Tab-separated table of C-alpha atoms and ligand atoms in Angstrom:
chain	number	residue	atom	x	y	z
I	1	MET	CA	125.462	75.736	26.588
I	2	ASN	CA	127.275	76.531	29.803
I	3	ASP	CA	126.513	80.047	31.153
I	4	VAL	CA	129.682	80.267	33.281
I	5	ALA	CA	131.836	83.167	32.013
I	6	ARG	CA	134.302	81.876	29.427
I	7	ASP	CA	137.697	83.393	28.795
I	8	SER	CA	136.539	85.077	25.586
I	9	SER	CA	139.991	86.673	25.215
I	10	THR	CA	141.190	83.419	23.705
I	11	ASN	CA	140.357	84.601	20.188
I	12	GLN	CA	143.860	83.304	19.582
I	13	THR	CA	144.768	81.196	16.590
I	14	VAL	CA	147.408	78.773	15.379
I	15	THR	CA	148.743	78.579	11.843
I	16	VAL	CA	149.349	75.138	10.374
I	17	THR	CA	151.619	74.963	7.344
I	18	ASP	CA	151.805	71.964	5.030
I	19	ASN	CA	155.510	72.028	4.251
I	20	SER	CA	154.999	69.824	1.180
I	21	THR	CA	152.898	72.547	-0.452
I	22	GLY	CA	153.742	75.636	1.591
I	23	LYS	CA	149.974	76.141	2.108
I	24	SER	CA	149.052	77.527	5.541
I	25	VAL	CA	145.758	77.587	7.359
I	26	GLU	CA	144.921	79.663	10.403
I	27	LEU	CA	142.779	77.841	12.959
I	28	PRO	CA	141.002	79.291	16.011
I	29	ILE	CA	141.888	78.209	19.539
I	30	LEU	CA	138.924	77.356	21.771
I	31	GLY	CA	139.329	78.293	25.434
I	32	GLY	CA	137.195	76.975	28.308
I	33	THR	CA	136.891	78.349	31.834
I	34	VAL	CA	139.851	76.301	33.107
I	35	GLY	CA	142.224	73.693	31.694
I	36	PRO	CA	143.864	73.153	28.308
I	37	ARG	CA	142.691	75.145	25.292
I	38	ALA	CA	141.836	73.294	22.078
I	39	ILE	CA	142.689	73.927	18.456
I	40	ASP	CA	139.412	73.968	16.557
I	41	VAL	CA	140.251	71.688	13.583
I	42	ARG	CA	136.777	71.582	12.048
I	43	ARG	CA	138.029	73.412	8.911
I	44	LEU	CA	141.336	71.534	8.675
I	45	TYR	CA	140.253	68.808	6.217
I	46	ALA	CA	138.341	71.218	3.982
I	47	GLU	CA	141.348	73.555	3.773
I	48	THR	CA	144.269	71.089	3.785
I	49	GLY	CA	142.814	67.725	2.744
I	50	CYS	CA	144.331	66.300	5.935
I	51	PHE	CA	142.664	64.648	8.938
I	52	THR	CA	144.131	64.777	12.424
I	53	TYR	CA	145.446	61.441	13.721
I	54	ASP	CA	144.974	60.629	17.425
I	55	PRO	CA	144.305	56.912	18.192
I	56	GLY	CA	142.604	56.655	21.604
I	57	PHE	CA	141.863	60.383	21.418
I	58	THR	CA	144.517	61.108	24.060
I	59	SER	CA	144.984	64.666	22.726
I	60	THR	CA	141.482	65.292	21.406
I	61	ALA	CA	138.604	67.216	22.950
I	62	SER	CA	135.484	65.460	21.670
I	63	CYS	CA	133.052	68.037	23.034
I	64	GLU	CA	132.588	71.046	25.262
I	65	SER	CA	131.278	70.117	28.695
I	66	ALA	CA	130.505	71.886	31.969
I	67	ILE	CA	129.914	68.791	34.100
I	68	THR	CA	133.303	67.486	35.280
I	69	TYR	CA	136.816	68.864	35.240
I	70	ILE	CA	139.947	66.783	35.813
I	71	ASP	CA	143.455	68.168	36.225
I	72	GLY	CA	145.464	64.976	35.777
I	73	GLU	CA	148.810	66.525	36.639
I	74	ALA	CA	147.546	67.985	39.917
I	75	GLY	CA	145.203	65.091	40.758
I	76	ILE	CA	142.109	67.303	40.858
I	77	LEU	CA	138.523	66.187	40.150
I	78	MET	CA	135.610	68.669	40.270
I	79	HIS	CA	131.914	68.264	39.480
I	80	ARG	CA	130.342	71.574	38.404
I	81	GLY	CA	133.195	73.330	40.255
I	82	TYR	CA	132.910	71.397	43.535
I	83	MET	CA	135.948	69.323	44.589
I	84	ILE	CA	135.269	65.599	44.849
I	85	GLU	CA	136.725	65.562	48.374
I	86	ASP	CA	134.116	68.109	49.509
I	87	LEU	CA	131.273	66.292	47.817
I	88	ALA	CA	132.343	62.946	49.303
I	89	GLU	CA	132.622	64.533	52.769
I	90	HIS	CA	129.548	66.767	52.876
I	91	SER	CA	127.059	65.596	50.214
I	92	ASP	CA	125.068	62.447	49.620
I	93	PHE	CA	124.577	60.713	46.279
I	94	MET	CA	121.193	62.341	45.604
I	95	ASP	CA	122.836	65.770	46.060
I	96	VAL	CA	125.520	64.811	43.548
I	97	CYS	CA	122.988	63.365	41.079
I	98	TYR	CA	121.032	66.631	41.135
I	99	LEU	CA	124.273	68.627	40.781
I	100	LEU	CA	125.430	66.619	37.761
I	101	LEU	CA	122.027	66.836	36.065
I	102	HIS	CA	121.111	70.459	36.855
I	103	GLY	CA	124.436	72.223	37.428
I	104	GLU	CA	123.737	73.379	40.997
I	105	LEU	CA	123.509	71.702	44.394
I	106	PRO	CA	119.798	71.380	45.220
I	107	LYS	CA	117.991	73.579	47.730
I	108	VAL	CA	116.005	71.706	50.397
I	109	GLU	CA	112.736	71.633	48.469
I	110	GLU	CA	114.518	70.786	45.190
I	111	LYS	CA	116.267	67.863	46.821
I	112	GLU	CA	113.045	66.590	48.398
I	113	ALA	CA	111.252	66.683	45.029
I	114	PHE	CA	114.161	65.015	43.218
I	115	GLU	CA	114.588	62.303	45.856
I	116	HIS	CA	110.819	61.649	45.803
I	117	SER	CA	110.885	61.229	42.019
I	118	ILE	CA	113.819	58.830	42.155
I	119	THR	CA	112.288	56.855	45.035
I	120	TYR	CA	108.988	56.466	43.204
I	121	HIS	CA	110.658	55.201	40.021
I	122	THR	CA	112.651	52.386	41.652
I	123	MET	CA	110.214	49.583	40.777
I	124	LEU	CA	110.695	47.696	37.505
I	125	HIS	CA	107.877	46.711	35.161
I	126	GLU	CA	106.935	43.317	36.649
I	127	GLN	CA	107.309	41.564	33.315
I	128	MET	CA	111.032	42.459	33.212
I	129	ASN	CA	111.555	39.851	35.928
I	130	TYR	CA	111.167	37.186	33.268
I	131	PHE	CA	114.333	38.343	31.463
I	132	TYR	CA	116.411	37.031	34.342
I	133	ARG	CA	115.137	33.465	33.851
I	134	GLY	CA	116.628	33.513	30.347
I	135	PHE	CA	120.160	33.772	31.753
I	136	ARG	CA	122.250	30.938	33.197
I	137	ARG	CA	122.556	31.237	36.980
I	138	ASP	CA	126.334	31.558	36.576
I	139	SER	CA	126.094	34.426	34.055
I	140	HIS	CA	128.380	37.349	34.862
I	141	PRO	CA	126.085	40.031	36.342
I	142	MET	CA	127.517	42.604	33.919
I	143	ALA	CA	126.172	40.465	31.057
I	144	ILE	CA	122.759	40.596	32.740
I	145	MET	CA	123.034	44.372	33.239
I	146	VAL	CA	123.792	44.971	29.543
I	147	GLY	CA	120.820	42.809	28.542
I	148	VAL	CA	118.227	44.047	31.018
I	149	VAL	CA	119.092	47.763	30.752
I	150	GLY	CA	118.967	47.535	26.953
I	151	ALA	CA	115.590	45.796	27.275
I	152	MET	CA	114.210	48.834	29.143
I	153	SER	CA	113.789	50.264	25.623
I	154	ALA	CA	111.084	47.619	25.133
I	155	PHE	CA	109.112	48.696	28.210
I	156	TYR	CA	109.406	52.442	28.635
I	157	HIS	CA	108.362	53.690	25.203
I	158	ASP	CA	106.923	56.875	26.744
I	159	SER	CA	110.471	58.113	27.508
I	160	THR	CA	112.379	57.260	24.349
I	161	ASP	CA	111.682	60.387	22.272
I	162	ILE	CA	115.009	62.148	22.764
I	163	SER	CA	113.693	65.374	21.219
I	164	ASP	CA	111.215	65.840	24.082
I	165	PRO	CA	112.829	67.456	27.178
I	166	HIS	CA	110.169	65.954	29.445
I	167	GLN	CA	110.814	62.443	28.113
I	168	ARG	CA	114.576	62.980	28.496
I	169	MET	CA	114.006	63.889	32.132
I	170	VAL	CA	111.711	60.896	32.756
I	171	ALA	CA	114.204	58.505	31.121
I	172	SER	CA	117.014	60.016	33.232
I	173	HIS	CA	115.120	59.519	36.476
I	174	ARG	CA	114.020	56.008	35.479
I	175	LEU	CA	117.615	54.973	34.732
I	176	ILE	CA	119.040	56.416	37.964
I	177	ALA	CA	116.181	54.967	40.012
I	178	LYS	CA	115.968	51.495	38.483
I	179	MET	CA	119.671	50.687	38.178
I	180	PRO	CA	119.967	49.581	41.844
I	181	THR	CA	116.872	47.388	41.444
I	182	ILE	CA	118.233	45.758	38.265
I	183	ALA	CA	121.680	45.297	39.861
I	184	ALA	CA	120.281	43.777	43.045
I	185	MET	CA	118.087	41.416	41.009
I	186	ALA	CA	121.155	40.295	39.015
I	187	TYR	CA	122.854	39.399	42.297
I	188	LYS	CA	119.808	37.641	43.782
I	189	PHE	CA	119.358	35.658	40.549
I	190	SER	CA	122.991	34.509	40.649
I	191	ILE	CA	122.594	33.081	44.180
I	192	GLY	CA	119.108	31.653	43.699
I	193	GLN	CA	117.421	33.936	46.219
I	194	PRO	CA	114.079	35.679	45.620
I	195	PHE	CA	114.066	39.227	44.304
I	196	VAL	CA	113.504	41.890	46.963
I	197	TYR	CA	111.282	44.828	46.041
I	198	PRO	CA	112.478	48.390	46.591
I	199	ARG	CA	111.194	50.166	49.719
I	200	ASN	CA	110.134	53.808	49.640
I	201	ASP	CA	110.989	54.386	53.297
I	202	LEU	CA	114.721	53.846	52.645
I	203	ASN	CA	117.232	56.209	51.041
I	204	TYR	CA	119.038	55.292	47.836
I	205	ALA	CA	121.999	53.455	49.386
I	206	GLU	CA	119.939	51.806	52.166
I	207	ASN	CA	117.397	50.623	49.606
I	208	PHE	CA	120.111	49.069	47.465
I	209	LEU	CA	121.721	47.255	50.408
I	210	ASN	CA	118.311	45.977	51.460
I	211	MET	CA	117.503	44.659	47.974
I	212	VAL	CA	120.880	42.922	47.825
I	213	PHE	CA	121.267	41.471	51.307
I	214	SER	CA	117.803	41.068	52.848
I	215	VAL	CA	115.833	37.808	52.644
I	216	PRO	CA	112.093	37.273	53.275
I	217	CYS	CA	112.802	35.019	56.263
I	218	GLU	CA	114.060	37.685	58.647
I	219	GLU	CA	114.441	41.424	59.107
I	220	TYR	CA	117.636	42.888	57.619
I	221	LYS	CA	119.259	45.495	59.841
I	222	ILE	CA	120.885	48.164	57.674
I	223	SER	CA	124.202	49.322	59.093
I	224	PRO	CA	124.383	53.129	58.895
I	225	VAL	CA	128.152	52.817	58.421
I	226	LEU	CA	127.726	50.515	55.429
I	227	ALA	CA	124.970	52.704	53.987
I	228	ARG	CA	127.174	55.810	54.294
I	229	ALA	CA	130.115	53.944	52.765
I	230	MET	CA	127.910	52.715	49.912
I	231	ASP	CA	126.625	56.234	49.296
I	232	ARG	CA	130.179	57.604	49.269
I	233	ILE	CA	131.330	54.905	46.836
I	234	PHE	CA	128.463	55.919	44.535
I	235	ILE	CA	129.592	59.575	44.743
I	236	LEU	CA	133.200	58.676	43.896
I	237	HIS	CA	132.139	56.780	40.777
I	238	ALA	CA	129.418	59.158	39.541
I	239	ASP	CA	131.154	60.851	36.629
I	240	HIS	CA	134.611	61.255	35.193
I	241	GLU	CA	134.641	63.451	32.067
I	242	GLN	CA	134.992	61.770	28.659
I	243	ASN	CA	136.244	58.291	29.725
I	244	ALA	CA	135.757	55.286	27.462
I	245	SER	CA	132.249	54.356	28.631
I	246	THR	CA	131.005	57.952	28.705
I	247	SER	CA	132.360	58.505	25.203
I	248	THR	CA	130.557	55.304	24.183
I	249	VAL	CA	127.294	56.723	25.551
I	250	ARG	CA	127.852	60.053	23.783
I	251	ILE	CA	128.689	58.399	20.455
I	252	SER	CA	125.679	56.074	20.723
I	253	GLY	CA	123.453	59.018	21.639
I	254	SER	CA	124.734	61.096	18.720
I	255	SER	CA	122.750	58.829	16.364
I	256	ASN	CA	119.607	59.737	18.374
I	257	ALA	CA	119.414	56.191	19.763
I	258	ASN	CA	117.121	55.947	22.778
I	259	PRO	CA	118.693	56.561	26.227
I	260	PHE	CA	118.257	53.002	27.489
I	261	ALA	CA	120.207	51.597	24.513
I	262	CYS	CA	122.924	54.232	25.025
I	263	ILE	CA	123.353	53.408	28.718
I	264	ALA	CA	123.481	49.678	27.878
I	265	ALA	CA	126.350	50.502	25.491
I	266	GLY	CA	128.097	52.381	28.296
I	267	ILE	CA	127.741	49.368	30.615
I	268	ALA	CA	129.288	47.142	27.954
I	269	SER	CA	132.287	49.468	27.604
I	270	LEU	CA	132.766	49.875	31.356
I	271	TRP	CA	132.988	46.077	31.758
I	272	GLY	CA	136.479	45.979	30.243
I	273	PRO	CA	139.292	45.274	32.770
I	274	ALA	CA	141.226	48.288	31.477
I	275	HIS	CA	138.289	50.448	32.570
I	276	GLY	CA	135.599	49.711	35.139
I	277	GLY	CA	136.412	46.013	35.279
I	278	ALA	CA	139.683	46.884	37.041
I	279	ASN	CA	138.135	46.770	40.537
I	280	GLU	CA	137.327	43.087	40.067
I	281	ALA	CA	140.789	42.544	38.540
I	282	VAL	CA	142.491	44.235	41.538
I	283	LEU	CA	140.980	41.710	43.952
I	284	GLN	CA	141.997	38.818	41.715
I	285	MET	CA	145.520	40.264	41.529
I	286	LEU	CA	145.785	40.695	45.318
I	287	GLN	CA	144.529	37.142	45.821
I	288	GLU	CA	147.102	35.891	43.250
I	289	ILE	CA	149.891	37.776	45.062
I	290	GLY	CA	148.679	36.109	48.238
I	291	SER	CA	151.315	37.472	50.631
I	292	LYS	CA	153.514	40.532	51.087
I	293	ASP	CA	156.711	38.619	50.387
I	294	ARG	CA	155.537	37.937	46.813
I	295	ILE	CA	154.966	41.636	46.040
I	296	PRO	CA	158.456	42.269	44.565
I	297	GLU	CA	157.893	39.406	42.093
I	298	PHE	CA	154.706	41.052	40.789
I	299	ILE	CA	156.253	44.529	40.743
I	300	GLU	CA	158.998	43.138	38.491
I	301	ARG	CA	156.419	41.481	36.241
I	302	ALA	CA	154.503	44.784	35.968
I	303	LYS	CA	157.729	46.484	34.835
I	304	ASP	CA	158.583	43.798	32.269
I	305	ARG	CA	157.462	45.015	28.835
I	306	ASP	CA	157.419	41.406	27.616
I	307	ASP	CA	155.008	40.412	30.379
I	308	PRO	CA	151.363	41.404	29.735
I	309	PHE	CA	150.791	41.595	33.510
I	310	ARG	CA	149.897	45.075	34.716
I	311	LEU	CA	149.376	46.324	38.238
I	312	MET	CA	145.588	46.532	38.280
I	313	GLY	CA	144.228	49.611	40.000
I	314	PHE	CA	147.386	51.511	39.029
I	315	GLY	CA	147.872	54.021	36.263
I	316	HIS	CA	145.405	56.227	34.475
I	317	ARG	CA	145.038	57.804	31.056
I	318	VAL	CA	144.528	61.249	32.615
I	319	TYR	CA	145.813	61.199	36.205
I	320	LYS	CA	149.591	61.477	36.329
I	321	ASN	CA	149.234	62.045	40.050
I	322	TYR	CA	147.274	60.346	42.811
I	323	ASP	CA	143.625	59.817	41.767
I	324	PRO	CA	141.799	61.938	44.385
I	325	ARG	CA	139.069	59.311	44.542
I	326	ALA	CA	141.613	56.686	45.591
I	327	LYS	CA	142.556	58.767	48.644
I	328	VAL	CA	138.936	59.018	49.774
I	329	MET	CA	138.432	55.329	49.015
I	330	GLN	CA	141.476	54.354	51.085
I	331	LYS	CA	140.110	56.373	54.043
I	332	SER	CA	136.703	54.688	53.667
I	333	CYS	CA	138.431	51.332	53.479
I	334	HIS	CA	139.941	51.756	56.918
I	335	GLU	CA	136.641	53.089	58.339
I	336	VAL	CA	134.518	50.241	56.971
I	337	LEU	CA	136.917	47.437	57.864
I	338	GLY	CA	137.410	48.983	61.304
I	339	GLU	CA	133.664	49.322	61.856
I	340	LEU	CA	133.029	45.771	60.696
I	341	GLY	CA	135.994	44.426	62.623
I	342	VAL	CA	137.205	42.837	59.384
I	343	LYS	CA	140.901	42.026	59.273
I	344	ASP	CA	141.386	41.427	55.552
I	345	PRO	CA	144.988	40.448	54.737
I	346	LEU	CA	144.358	41.754	51.223
I	347	LEU	CA	144.228	45.296	52.657
I	348	GLY	CA	147.687	44.817	54.118
I	349	ILE	CA	148.961	43.457	50.812
I	350	ALA	CA	147.361	46.398	48.957
I	351	MET	CA	148.942	48.983	51.258
I	352	GLU	CA	152.380	47.344	51.044
I	353	LEU	CA	152.031	47.034	47.258
I	354	GLU	CA	151.154	50.728	47.064
I	355	ARG	CA	154.093	51.696	49.285
I	356	ILE	CA	156.619	49.676	47.270
I	357	ALA	CA	155.246	50.775	43.890
I	358	LEU	CA	155.250	54.462	44.828
I	359	GLU	CA	158.914	54.161	45.865
I	360	ASP	CA	159.860	52.410	42.617
I	361	GLU	CA	161.423	54.586	39.927
I	362	TYR	CA	159.555	52.765	37.116
I	363	PHE	CA	156.198	53.857	38.546
I	364	ALA	CA	157.545	57.298	39.373
I	365	GLU	CA	158.951	57.794	35.895
I	366	LYS	CA	155.722	56.643	34.212
I	367	LYS	CA	153.646	58.565	36.777
I	368	LEU	CA	151.656	55.506	37.771
I	369	PHE	CA	149.599	56.026	40.913
I	370	PRO	CA	146.690	54.130	42.501
I	371	ASN	CA	143.387	54.918	40.805
I	372	VAL	CA	139.794	54.714	41.996
I	373	ASP	CA	139.736	50.939	41.554
I	374	PHE	CA	142.687	50.114	43.778
I	375	TYR	CA	140.882	50.150	47.130
I	376	SER	CA	137.231	49.935	46.129
I	377	GLY	CA	137.272	46.164	45.765
I	378	ILE	CA	138.550	45.655	49.306
I	379	ILE	CA	135.686	47.699	50.768
I	380	LEU	CA	133.101	45.975	48.596
I	381	LYS	CA	134.454	42.545	49.573
I	382	ALA	CA	134.247	43.542	53.260
I	383	MET	CA	130.650	44.676	52.707
I	384	GLY	CA	129.767	41.217	51.426
I	385	PHE	CA	129.682	41.729	47.659
I	386	PRO	CA	131.195	39.020	45.436
I	387	THR	CA	133.923	40.296	43.072
I	388	SER	CA	131.619	39.693	40.102
I	389	MET	CA	129.376	42.494	41.425
I	390	PHE	CA	132.134	45.132	41.728
I	391	THR	CA	131.823	46.503	38.205
I	392	VAL	CA	128.030	46.324	38.473
I	393	LEU	CA	128.280	48.787	41.370
I	394	PHE	CA	130.550	50.994	39.276
I	395	ALA	CA	127.930	50.944	36.462
I	396	LEU	CA	125.132	51.671	38.957
I	397	ALA	CA	126.944	54.762	40.225
I	398	ARG	CA	128.160	55.931	36.807
I	399	THR	CA	124.650	55.887	35.346
I	400	VAL	CA	124.015	59.441	36.554
I	401	GLY	CA	127.224	60.615	34.878
I	402	TRP	CA	126.360	58.870	31.638
I	403	VAL	CA	122.850	60.332	31.712
I	404	ALA	CA	124.074	63.856	32.494
I	405	GLN	CA	126.659	63.717	29.694
I	406	TRP	CA	124.104	62.258	27.273
I	407	ARG	CA	121.634	65.051	28.042
I	408	GLU	CA	124.355	67.705	27.695
I	409	MET	CA	125.215	66.307	24.278
I	410	ILE	CA	121.578	66.152	23.093
I	411	GLU	CA	121.007	69.728	24.276
I	412	ASP	CA	124.240	71.053	22.689
I	413	PRO	CA	123.219	72.898	19.489
I	414	SER	CA	126.588	72.092	17.915
I	415	GLN	CA	126.285	68.344	18.434
I	416	ARG	CA	126.277	66.151	15.286
I	417	ILE	CA	126.429	62.424	14.704
I	418	SER	CA	129.879	61.185	15.727
I	419	ARG	CA	131.715	59.912	12.669
I	420	PRO	CA	135.520	59.725	13.052
I	421	ARG	CA	137.609	59.201	9.895
I	422	GLN	CA	140.765	57.075	9.387
I	423	VAL	CA	144.139	56.829	7.717
I	424	TYR	CA	143.551	54.049	5.181
I	425	ASN	CA	146.493	51.636	4.783
I	426	GLY	CA	144.829	48.805	2.864
I	427	HIS	CA	145.008	47.797	-0.842
I	428	THR	CA	144.538	50.399	-3.563
I	429	GLU	CA	142.160	49.454	-6.408
I	430	ARG	CA	142.955	46.123	-8.057
I	431	GLU	CA	141.407	43.871	-10.771
I	432	TYR	CA	138.760	41.400	-9.589
I	433	VAL	CA	139.941	37.728	-9.705
I	434	PRO	CA	137.238	35.149	-10.512
I	435	LEU	CA	137.120	32.074	-8.248
I	436	ASP	CA	138.527	29.656	-10.869
I	437	GLN	CA	141.581	31.929	-11.354
I	438	ARG	CA	142.583	32.497	-7.687
D	1	SDX	C1	139.170	53.637	35.176
D	1	SDX	O1	139.299	57.245	31.857
D	1	SDX	C2	138.806	57.259	33.022
D	1	SDX	O2	138.556	58.285	33.584
D	1	SDX	C3	138.544	55.895	33.637
D	1	SDX	C4	138.079	55.876	35.071
D	1	SDX	C5	136.699	56.446	35.218
D	1	SDX	O3	136.369	56.859	36.342
D	1	SDX	O4	135.918	56.369	34.246
D	1	SDX	O5	138.982	56.619	35.872
D	1	SDX	C6	138.021	54.455	35.620
D	1	SDX	O6	139.100	53.019	34.148
D	1	SDX	C7	140.442	53.659	36.002
D	1	SDX	C8	141.578	52.826	35.336
D	1	SDX	C9	141.346	51.367	35.735
D	1	SDX	N1	142.247	50.464	35.000
D	1	SDX	C10	143.265	49.839	35.601
D	1	SDX	O7	143.581	50.009	36.789
D	1	SDX	C11	143.975	48.834	34.708
D	1	SDX	C12	145.497	49.005	34.864
D	1	SDX	N2	145.880	50.277	34.283
D	1	SDX	C13	146.369	50.255	32.902
D	1	SDX	O8	145.722	49.316	32.100
D	1	SDX	C14	146.544	51.648	32.315
D	1	SDX	O9	147.152	52.416	33.271
D	1	SDX	C15	145.336	52.392	31.801
D	1	SDX	C16	144.581	51.608	30.797
D	1	SDX	C17	144.432	52.762	32.930
D	1	SDX	C18	145.861	53.665	31.164
D	1	SDX	O10	146.576	53.282	30.072
D	1	SDX	P1	147.282	54.400	29.140
D	1	SDX	O11	147.010	55.780	29.547
D	1	SDX	O12	146.989	54.005	27.737
D	1	SDX	O13	148.719	54.202	29.524
D	1	SDX	P2	149.641	53.316	28.698
D	1	SDX	O14	148.978	52.002	28.532
D	1	SDX	O15	150.076	54.086	27.500
D	1	SDX	O16	150.850	53.161	29.710
D	1	SDX	C19	151.883	54.094	29.694
D	1	SDX	C20	153.072	53.284	30.172
D	1	SDX	C21	153.227	51.977	29.378
D	1	SDX	O17	154.594	51.668	29.404
D	1	SDX	P3	155.464	51.991	28.054
D	1	SDX	O18	154.704	51.370	26.889
D	1	SDX	O19	155.481	53.516	27.969
D	1	SDX	O20	156.791	51.361	28.319
D	1	SDX	O21	152.837	52.880	31.534
D	1	SDX	C22	152.764	51.471	31.602
D	1	SDX	C23	152.506	50.947	30.202
D	1	SDX	O22	153.051	49.657	30.045
D	1	SDX	N3	151.640	51.159	32.484
D	1	SDX	C24	151.662	50.241	33.422
D	1	SDX	C25	150.401	50.312	34.026
D	1	SDX	N4	149.655	51.245	33.439
D	1	SDX	C26	150.429	51.763	32.461
D	1	SDX	N5	152.629	49.370	33.819
D	1	SDX	C27	152.303	48.560	34.832
D	1	SDX	N6	151.107	48.563	35.477
D	1	SDX	C28	150.142	49.428	35.093
D	1	SDX	N7	148.967	49.441	35.733
């Protein structure tokens, strides 16, 4: 497990007393290096006959992890101790991938070797192309991603033995390397253009842009500004602790399912509009608002408990402060639109919406701030991506986080198959009623 010094002084305990029986049980408190401590409840059921109850796991630590730390109150996000703002400013996505997987920023030769491995795994098995023909042209690209990534299990058998560290490493590199190729092919398929093969002379972000936007008929000039913005967007989406899709990957992996199936499960979970699908939903919301003068109407709807409408790109299960990724994303938004000379009225609506919402006591009281999805869609739209590809890009970037968390779980000696329990509120035993007597 993590070799960073832990605060071993937390050999503290809590005592839980069942007041109906007077029986007490003393439980240890688990302390990490920073952040909330956890009551270790593993003996609770055996000693009290009671489960804990925590729908949505809002107060439950599902694992120990050394990869990402979030302080939701302060709006802090760190990967292996490095602040996301520093990584977004000074690192590139390959740096961050290596950091998430290995725990340290790579030295020059380590980065060269890692980047070479990723570059030389970007091609897909040629036969996987045929999967795309099985989809309708108007399929949502996330549906294609779930299908094709899951199907990798049928092609890369030599990296599905999760007990073999070498195979875990190969599967990790294959997933990180091939996700841009699969994503770009999903886009090309949807617009009826030919697939573009990866190029080994381009870096990760450049290669992805080339596979998405180039056509065989002419040379595609890769804008360094767009490539840097793409790389930064990948960094901002790389990992985020035990969110819904990462927990899905961990739970799938706890049954020793192969890594490709686990990542496909993560993609499926991320698709939801309450999670990674929010970036697509933000654009649709801004387009529905249409003009600044309609913002108050939508703010009121978001505050109306009887109206299911929510301000997409606002609020977060953990952040009760500004999502630090949103700040970097907003800065990139201005850079990219400025560089491209794009005057998108949606950006003006988004900024006015943010200003009004942040001054509104409802949002202040519920601590609802813009999250990572609020500005990302505007940049991606300016870069030429259709809204249906926004969550695909989120999945592409999050693959390294899912893989790093999956490997940490597999390599954690205390990990067991995930099997939550329940509070049963159905029928107690009753006599069977034959059909002719019902
Ligand atoms: C991501 O977990 C992660 O880390 C996820 C993620 C990652 O990187 O993996 O950060 C990526 O998923 C970002 C979140 C993207 N989703 C959205 O932008 C969708 C809109 N946001 C909401 O659906 C909501 O804020 C959630 C789902 C993100 C969080 O929901 P919670 O923590 O369960 O909060 P809640 O639903 O309990 O809301 C608390 C209160 C409620 O009001 P009351 O019932 O207390 O009266 O705040 C209200 C909610 O109605 N509220 C909102 C709101 N979000 C919460 N009201 C209006 N607009 C919103 N966006």
